[in-house]
Amino acid sequence: MSRRLFPFRTVMSLAGALVVLATGFVTTGFVASAAPTAIFSENFNSITQTNTGTQADTGLRLGAWDTVSGWTASGVNAVHDVDRILGAEKDIAVSFFYDNVLTMSTGVA
């Protein structure tokens, strides 16, 4: 008897699934949105490297006790950084050492 009901149950299952999908019970309302945009970007190239040295093995310029325009630094010997490009160009990466903290002087609007 269950063999006879197999095709019927299969058809009913498919029909039920189609009804659920058609009425939107399973799917949520799809919302197409624009690509995300950055609300903040900082490259730290405005940093003034005051106490510089050279990183072993790479030759990259290091800085300590530096100042960054638009930022307030706190902590022991803040700010530490490395210029990731050899030569005249800048690509500064700030390094957070020990208890160093950088706080934006003005918030993001």
GROMACS .gro file of C-alpha atoms in nm:
model
  109
    1MET     CA    1   0.000   0.000   0.000
    2SER     CA    2   0.282   0.243   0.076
    3ARG     CA    3   0.426   0.173  -0.271
    4ARG     CA    4   0.105   0.303  -0.430
    5LEU     CA    5   0.117   0.623  -0.226
    6PHE     CA    6   0.481   0.697  -0.308
    7PRO     CA    7   0.414   0.887  -0.635
    8PHE     CA    8   0.122   1.071  -0.476
    9ARG     CA    9   0.330   1.177  -0.173
   10THR     CA   10   0.614   1.289  -0.396
   11VAL     CA   11   0.385   1.503  -0.610
   12MET     CA   12   0.219   1.653  -0.302
   13SER     CA   13   0.557   1.731  -0.143
   14LEU     CA   14   0.671   1.910  -0.455
   15ALA     CA   15   0.342   2.097  -0.484
   16GLY     CA   16   0.365   2.204  -0.121
   17ALA     CA   17   0.722   2.324  -0.166
   18LEU     CA   18   0.622   2.527  -0.471
   19VAL     CA   19   0.335   2.689  -0.281
   20VAL     CA   20   0.566   2.783   0.006
   21LEU     CA   21   0.823   2.931  -0.230
   22ALA     CA   22   0.560   3.112  -0.437
   23THR     CA   23   0.405   3.277  -0.133
   24GLY     CA   24   0.741   3.378   0.008
   25PHE     CA   25   0.722   3.195   0.339
   26VAL     CA   26   1.071   3.055   0.300
   27THR     CA   27   1.238   3.338   0.115
   28THR     CA   28   1.295   3.676   0.267
   29GLY     CA   29   1.244   3.995   0.077
   30PHE     CA   30   1.556   4.045  -0.131
   31VAL     CA   31   1.693   4.396  -0.106
   32ALA     CA   32   1.937   4.512  -0.367
   33SER     CA   33   2.173   4.768  -0.223
   34ALA     CA   34   2.467   4.966  -0.346
   35ALA     CA   35   2.820   4.847  -0.287
   36PRO     CA   36   2.948   4.945   0.057
   37THR     CA   37   3.150   5.264   0.072
   38ALA     CA   38   3.419   5.354   0.322
   39ILE     CA   39   3.318   5.608   0.585
   40PHE     CA   40   3.675   5.657   0.701
   41SER     CA   41   4.020   5.618   0.552
   42GLU     CA   42   4.364   5.702   0.695
   43ASN     CA   43   4.708   5.638   0.551
   44PHE     CA   44   4.911   5.810   0.828
   45ASN     CA   45   5.130   5.977   0.566
   46SER     CA   46   5.092   6.306   0.758
   47ILE     CA   47   5.310   6.162   1.035
   48THR     CA   48   5.622   6.351   1.139
   49GLN     CA   49   5.895   6.100   1.212
   50THR     CA   50   6.115   6.260   1.477
   51ASN     CA   51   6.332   5.982   1.617
   52THR     CA   52   6.415   5.758   1.324
   53GLY     CA   53   6.618   5.446   1.278
   54THR     CA   54   6.652   5.160   1.033
   55GLN     CA   55   6.480   4.825   1.065
   56ALA     CA   56   6.721   4.532   1.068
   57ASP     CA   57   6.718   4.310   0.758
   58THR     CA   58   6.472   4.528   0.561
   59GLY     CA   59   6.635   4.871   0.576
   60LEU     CA   60   6.294   5.036   0.621
   61ARG     CA   61   6.280   5.363   0.817
   62LEU     CA   62   6.135   5.334   1.168
   63GLY     CA   63   6.002   5.615   1.383
   64ALA     CA   64   5.924   5.658   1.751
   65TRP     CA   65   5.784   5.944   1.960
   66ASP     CA   66   5.627   6.075   1.639
   67THR     CA   67   5.331   6.309   1.585
   68VAL     CA   68   5.034   6.257   1.355
   69SER     CA   69   4.814   6.548   1.249
   70GLY     CA   70   4.450   6.493   1.347
   71TRP     CA   71   4.538   6.237   1.615
   72THR     CA   72   4.623   6.250   1.985
   73ALA     CA   73   4.877   5.997   2.109
   74SER     CA   74   4.921   5.858   2.458
   75GLY     CA   75   5.130   5.586   2.614
   76VAL     CA   76   5.499   5.517   2.655
   77ASN     CA   77   5.695   5.663   2.363
   78ALA     CA   78   5.387   5.682   2.139
   79VAL     CA   79   5.376   5.678   1.830
   80HIS     CA   80   5.583   5.396   1.674
   81ASP     CA   81   5.572   5.344   1.298
   82VAL     CA   82   5.748   5.204   0.994
   83ASP     CA   83   5.768   5.355   0.646
   84ARG     CA   84   5.706   5.054   0.422
   85ILE     CA   85   5.866   5.209   0.112
   86LEU     CA   86   6.239   5.262   0.066
   87GLY     CA   87   6.308   5.602  -0.089
   88ALA     CA   88   6.129   5.936  -0.103
   89GLU     CA   89   5.769   5.809  -0.111
   90LYS     CA   90   5.573   5.730   0.205
   91ASP     CA   91   5.358   5.436   0.307
   92ILE     CA   92   5.339   5.464   0.685
   93ALA     CA   93   5.214   5.181   0.904
   94VAL     CA   94   5.154   5.269   1.268
   95SER     CA   95   5.264   5.013   1.523
   96PHE     CA   96   5.089   4.984   1.858
   97PHE     CA   97   5.358   4.909   2.115
   98TYR     CA   98   5.298   4.837   2.485
   99ASP     CA   99   5.030   5.086   2.598
  100ASN     CA  100   5.026   5.315   2.292
  101VAL     CA  101   4.687   5.464   2.203
  102LEU     CA  102   4.591   5.686   1.909
  103THR     CA  103   4.267   5.882   1.936
  104MET     CA  104   4.112   6.085   1.656
  105SER     CA  105   4.097   6.456   1.737
  106THR     CA  106   3.760   6.487   1.559
  107GLY     CA  107   3.504   6.215   1.504
  108VAL     CA  108   3.374   6.072   1.178
  109ALA     CA  109   3.067   6.262   1.059
   0.00000   0.00000   0.00000
